[in-house]
Amino acid sequence: MPSKATIPSVHLVSATNGWTVAYIVCYVANSFEVTATGDQIVCPASLYCISAVWTGMHHREISVFLRPAISFPIRHQSHARSHLKQILGEELNSIQAAGTWKNERIITSMQGVTITAEGSQGELLNFCANNYLGLSSHPEIIEASQKALKEFGAGLSSVRFICGTQSLHKELESKVAQFHGRSDAILYPSCFDANAGLFEALVTPDDAIISDELNHASIIDGIRLCKGKKLRYKHRDMADLDLKLQEVKDTRLKFIVTDGVFSMDGNVAPLPDICKLAEKYEALTIVDEAHATGFFGRTGR
């Protein structure tokens, strides 16, 4: 049997049977057809290798070596999968009954102050994007993006530490660090990813992290990943923060975490007071400036 590297063609074929949809990826010496008959997927003798990936909880790989026409059964919906569907259906119905069901709004234009969307006539005012500086549709940004695509391509096909770091990344990290007056910066695909990556790497079981109760969901989820002692203080309440710091005064490292600007309410963290308490208890302050960088305050920092 030749290696996959020498096999000349790859075919993607789908077959539907009952509840199950099977996506069949076939590596073959020559073109061929894969057919579904009843409960069987039938393949011809020219088949070298077949890999079947089932929807739901089932995954199976089957290797075949130049055998006569073969067949194998499509697995029907299992009891566990039926039970899962029932539970999820009940939960979704509960969400709809509670009035908290949310459908996606499909935008059909560039992001901006005004947008167009499916199901709406004319332009809509957009009050819910984080496009504070209007960079999402800025002509210079679009032009620079097109230039970068031609020079650097559309993706790295790798994580950063293997072979996914380009000179463009390092240049941007340097400029971000310079803007914030720091020695270095690390790029993440989103602010949510940044918070998911920070706390788990930084906080150990010997440390404590104290978070404002109204911090963004990404901060909350990121803190859940770490193994340190976790406390919450009342929103912007410095007396309560003081009490929480007293509770963890003997831990190795203490971190106070807050949004700079709280995006849901629009109020601002009392950073001077937080920093005073941090100095008093020898704690470190982490500020999420996702809703402030570049436009809030005198310098946008």
XYZ file of N, CA and C in Angstrom, residues 81-178:
294
model
N -27.031 9.083 22.990
C -27.210 10.270 22.159
C -28.666 10.738 22.197
N -29.606 9.794 22.202
C -31.017 10.149 22.309
C -31.302 10.858 23.628
N -30.676 10.354 24.703
C -30.847 10.965 26.019
C -30.279 12.380 26.032
N -29.120 12.556 25.391
C -28.514 13.879 25.314
C -29.423 14.844 24.562
N -29.971 14.397 23.433
C -30.863 15.254 22.650
C -32.087 15.670 23.461
N -32.604 14.747 24.248
C -33.770 15.044 25.072
C -33.436 16.116 26.113
N -32.286 15.957 26.776
C -31.878 16.914 27.808
C -31.642 18.298 27.202
N -30.904 18.330 26.075
C -30.625 19.611 25.433
C -31.905 20.280 24.939
N -32.823 19.451 24.402
C -34.096 20.003 23.947
C -34.867 20.651 25.076
N -34.894 19.997 26.242
C -35.600 20.551 27.403
C -34.959 21.845 27.869
N -33.617 21.879 27.863
C -32.926 23.091 28.289
C -33.179 24.247 27.323
N -33.155 23.955 26.026
C -33.414 25.000 25.032
C -34.845 25.519 25.145
N -35.800 24.624 25.383
C -37.183 25.051 25.569
C -37.321 25.937 26.803
N -36.579 25.617 27.859
C -36.616 26.428 29.081
C -36.071 27.828 28.828
N -34.994 27.901 28.039
C -34.417 29.210 27.702
C -35.427 30.046 26.921
N -36.096 29.416 25.954
C -37.091 30.145 25.172
C -38.259 30.589 26.039
N -38.718 29.708 26.941
C -39.837 30.045 27.824
C -39.484 31.191 28.766
N -38.206 31.278 29.160
C -37.766 32.338 30.075
C -37.548 33.671 29.364
N -37.635 33.647 28.024
C -37.448 34.881 27.265
C -36.003 35.289 27.104
N -35.081 34.344 27.318
C -33.651 34.668 27.212
C -33.000 34.062 25.978
N -33.812 33.511 25.087
C -33.278 32.961 23.838
C -32.775 34.096 22.966
N -31.609 33.916 22.366
C -31.016 34.971 21.548
C -30.639 34.426 20.180
N -31.164 35.040 19.144
C -30.781 34.696 17.784
C -29.666 35.624 17.311
N -28.826 35.104 16.428
C -27.779 35.948 15.861
C -28.378 36.981 14.927
N -27.862 38.196 14.995
C -28.211 39.223 14.025
C -27.172 39.164 12.902
N -27.612 38.855 11.713
C -26.703 38.660 10.587
C -26.442 40.004 9.917
N -25.222 40.504 10.062
C -24.848 41.787 9.460
C -24.431 41.554 8.013
N -24.895 42.419 7.132
C -24.604 42.275 5.704
C -23.760 43.427 5.180
N -23.068 44.112 6.080
C -22.221 45.242 5.686
C -20.962 45.249 6.530
N -20.093 46.212 6.292
C -18.944 46.407 7.177
C -19.431 46.827 8.562
N -18.593 46.549 9.567
C -18.875 47.030 10.911
C -18.730 48.543 10.930
N -19.635 49.221 11.629
C -19.555 50.673 11.692
C -20.641 51.248 12.567
N -20.735 52.570 12.598
C -21.783 53.246 13.364
C -23.147 52.864 12.808
N -23.246 52.791 11.479
C -24.458 52.305 10.832
C -24.131 51.018 10.088
N -25.062 50.078 10.118
C -24.889 48.782 9.466
C -26.184 48.394 8.773
N -26.104 47.390 7.919
C -27.305 46.754 7.384
C -27.318 45.321 7.872
N -28.516 44.768 8.028
C -28.649 43.416 8.580
C -29.798 42.698 7.907
N -29.696 41.365 7.897
C -30.758 40.553 7.320
C -32.068 40.792 8.067
N -33.146 40.918 7.310
C -34.454 41.076 7.915
C -34.828 42.505 8.245
N -33.910 43.447 8.001
C -34.185 44.859 8.281
C -34.086 45.663 7.003
N -34.913 46.677 6.903
C -34.887 47.548 5.744
C -34.122 48.820 6.086
N -33.193 49.204 5.217
C -32.400 50.398 5.464
C -31.296 50.171 6.468
N -30.642 51.256 6.863
C -29.509 51.173 7.791
C -29.971 51.204 9.241
N -29.168 50.567 10.104
C -29.431 50.534 11.538
C -28.287 51.213 12.280
N -28.606 51.900 13.372
C -27.566 52.428 14.249
C -27.051 51.289 15.129
N -25.746 51.159 15.222
C -25.122 50.054 15.947
C -24.534 50.556 17.262
N -25.173 50.195 18.373
C -24.717 50.637 19.690
C -24.019 49.522 20.480
N -23.833 48.344 19.890
C -23.350 47.217 20.692
C -21.989 46.677 20.273
N -21.349 47.243 19.265
C -20.015 46.777 18.870
C -18.944 47.440 19.739
N -17.782 46.814 19.792
C -16.639 47.380 20.519
C -15.711 48.152 19.576
N -16.257 48.612 18.483
C -15.490 49.290 17.442
C -15.342 50.779 17.790
N -14.770 51.048 18.970
C -14.779 52.394 19.528
C -14.059 53.418 18.663
N -12.988 53.005 18.012
C -12.196 53.922 17.198
C -12.544 53.846 15.714
N -13.507 53.009 15.368
C -13.894 52.886 13.974
C -12.855 52.210 13.107
N -11.979 51.403 13.714
C -10.889 50.783 12.951
C -11.358 49.600 12.103
N -12.507 48.997 12.436
C -12.949 47.801 11.726
C -13.175 48.056 10.240
N -13.549 49.278 9.899
C -13.806 49.592 8.495
C -12.994 50.802 8.020
N -11.914 51.111 8.729
C -11.086 52.264 8.355
C -10.327 51.962 7.063
N -10.361 52.855 6.080
C -9.704 52.583 4.788
C -8.225 52.233 4.906
N -7.501 52.881 5.812
C -6.068 52.585 5.951
C -5.847 51.199 6.531
N -6.726 50.778 7.435
C -6.621 49.438 8.009
C -6.897 48.388 6.940
N -7.916 48.621 6.136
C -8.250 47.686 5.062
C -7.101 47.578 4.066
N -6.530 48.709 3.695
C -5.414 48.713 2.745
C -4.205 47.977 3.317
N -3.897 48.239 4.602
C -2.764 47.562 5.243
C -3.013 46.060 5.347
N -4.262 45.664 5.600
C -4.600 44.243 5.694
C -4.414 43.546 4.353
N -4.834 44.206 3.293
C -4.669 43.622 1.955
C -3.192 43.469 1.603
N -2.400 44.457 1.975
C -0.962 44.384 1.717
C -0.328 43.237 2.511
N -0.750 43.081 3.773
C -0.205 42.020 4.620
C -0.600 40.637 4.094
N -1.820 40.515 3.587
C -2.257 39.240 3.017
C -1.371 38.822 1.845
N -1.031 39.769 0.999
C -0.188 39.462 -0.162
C 1.229 39.089 0.262
N 1.729 39.748 1.315
C 3.116 39.528 1.724
C 3.277 38.342 2.665
N 2.313 38.161 3.588
C 2.462 37.152 4.640
C 1.470 35.993 4.540
N 0.490 36.092 3.632
C -0.483 35.020 3.495
C -1.653 35.173 4.446
N -2.551 34.176 4.405
C -3.806 34.270 5.160
C -3.788 33.476 6.470
N -2.685 32.842 6.807
C -2.627 32.078 8.042
C -1.294 31.386 8.202
N -1.041 30.875 9.402
C 0.242 30.244 9.706
C 0.173 28.734 9.750
N -1.019 28.168 9.926
C -1.179 26.714 10.043
C -0.318 26.141 11.158
N -0.157 26.910 12.208
C 0.683 26.469 13.332
C 0.425 27.371 14.523
N 0.746 26.870 15.706
C 0.732 27.705 16.897
C 1.990 28.555 16.928
N 1.978 29.587 17.769
C 3.070 30.548 17.787
C 4.438 29.915 18.042
N 4.528 29.019 19.020
C 5.846 28.558 19.450
C 6.429 27.458 18.573
N 5.666 26.961 17.593
C 6.236 25.976 16.669
C 6.758 26.686 15.424
N 5.843 27.129 14.550
C 6.306 27.919 13.402
C 5.239 28.933 13.006
N 4.591 29.519 14.034
C 3.496 30.434 13.776
C 3.760 31.868 14.157
N 5.029 32.252 14.307
C 5.360 33.638 14.626
C 6.076 34.276 13.452
N 5.509 35.345 12.932
C 6.112 36.078 11.833
C 6.659 37.413 12.327
N 7.465 38.022 11.488
C 8.036 39.328 11.844
C 6.937 40.353 12.094
N 5.800 40.177 11.412
C 4.676 41.088 11.594
C 4.145 41.039 13.025
N 4.095 39.840 13.606
C 3.648 39.701 14.990
C 4.575 40.447 15.949
N 5.866 40.234 15.776
C 6.828 40.854 16.685
C 6.832 42.370 16.542
N 6.630 42.840 15.326
C 6.574 44.287 15.105
C 5.375 44.896 15.829
N 4.220 44.231 15.730
C 3.035 44.741 16.407
C 3.177 44.649 17.921
N 3.722 43.552 18.419
C 3.927 43.422 19.864
C 4.843 44.518 20.387
N 5.864 44.844 19.644
C 6.780 45.910 20.047
C 6.068 47.256 20.112
N 5.218 47.525 19.124
C 4.504 48.805 19.099
C 3.458 48.885 20.211
N 2.785 47.770 20.490
C 1.813 47.745 21.585
C 2.511 47.998 22.918
N 3.645 47.334 23.136
C 4.404 47.528 24.377
C 4.874 48.966 24.502
N 5.347 49.538 23.426
C 5.808 50.926 23.441
C 4.660 51.870 23.778
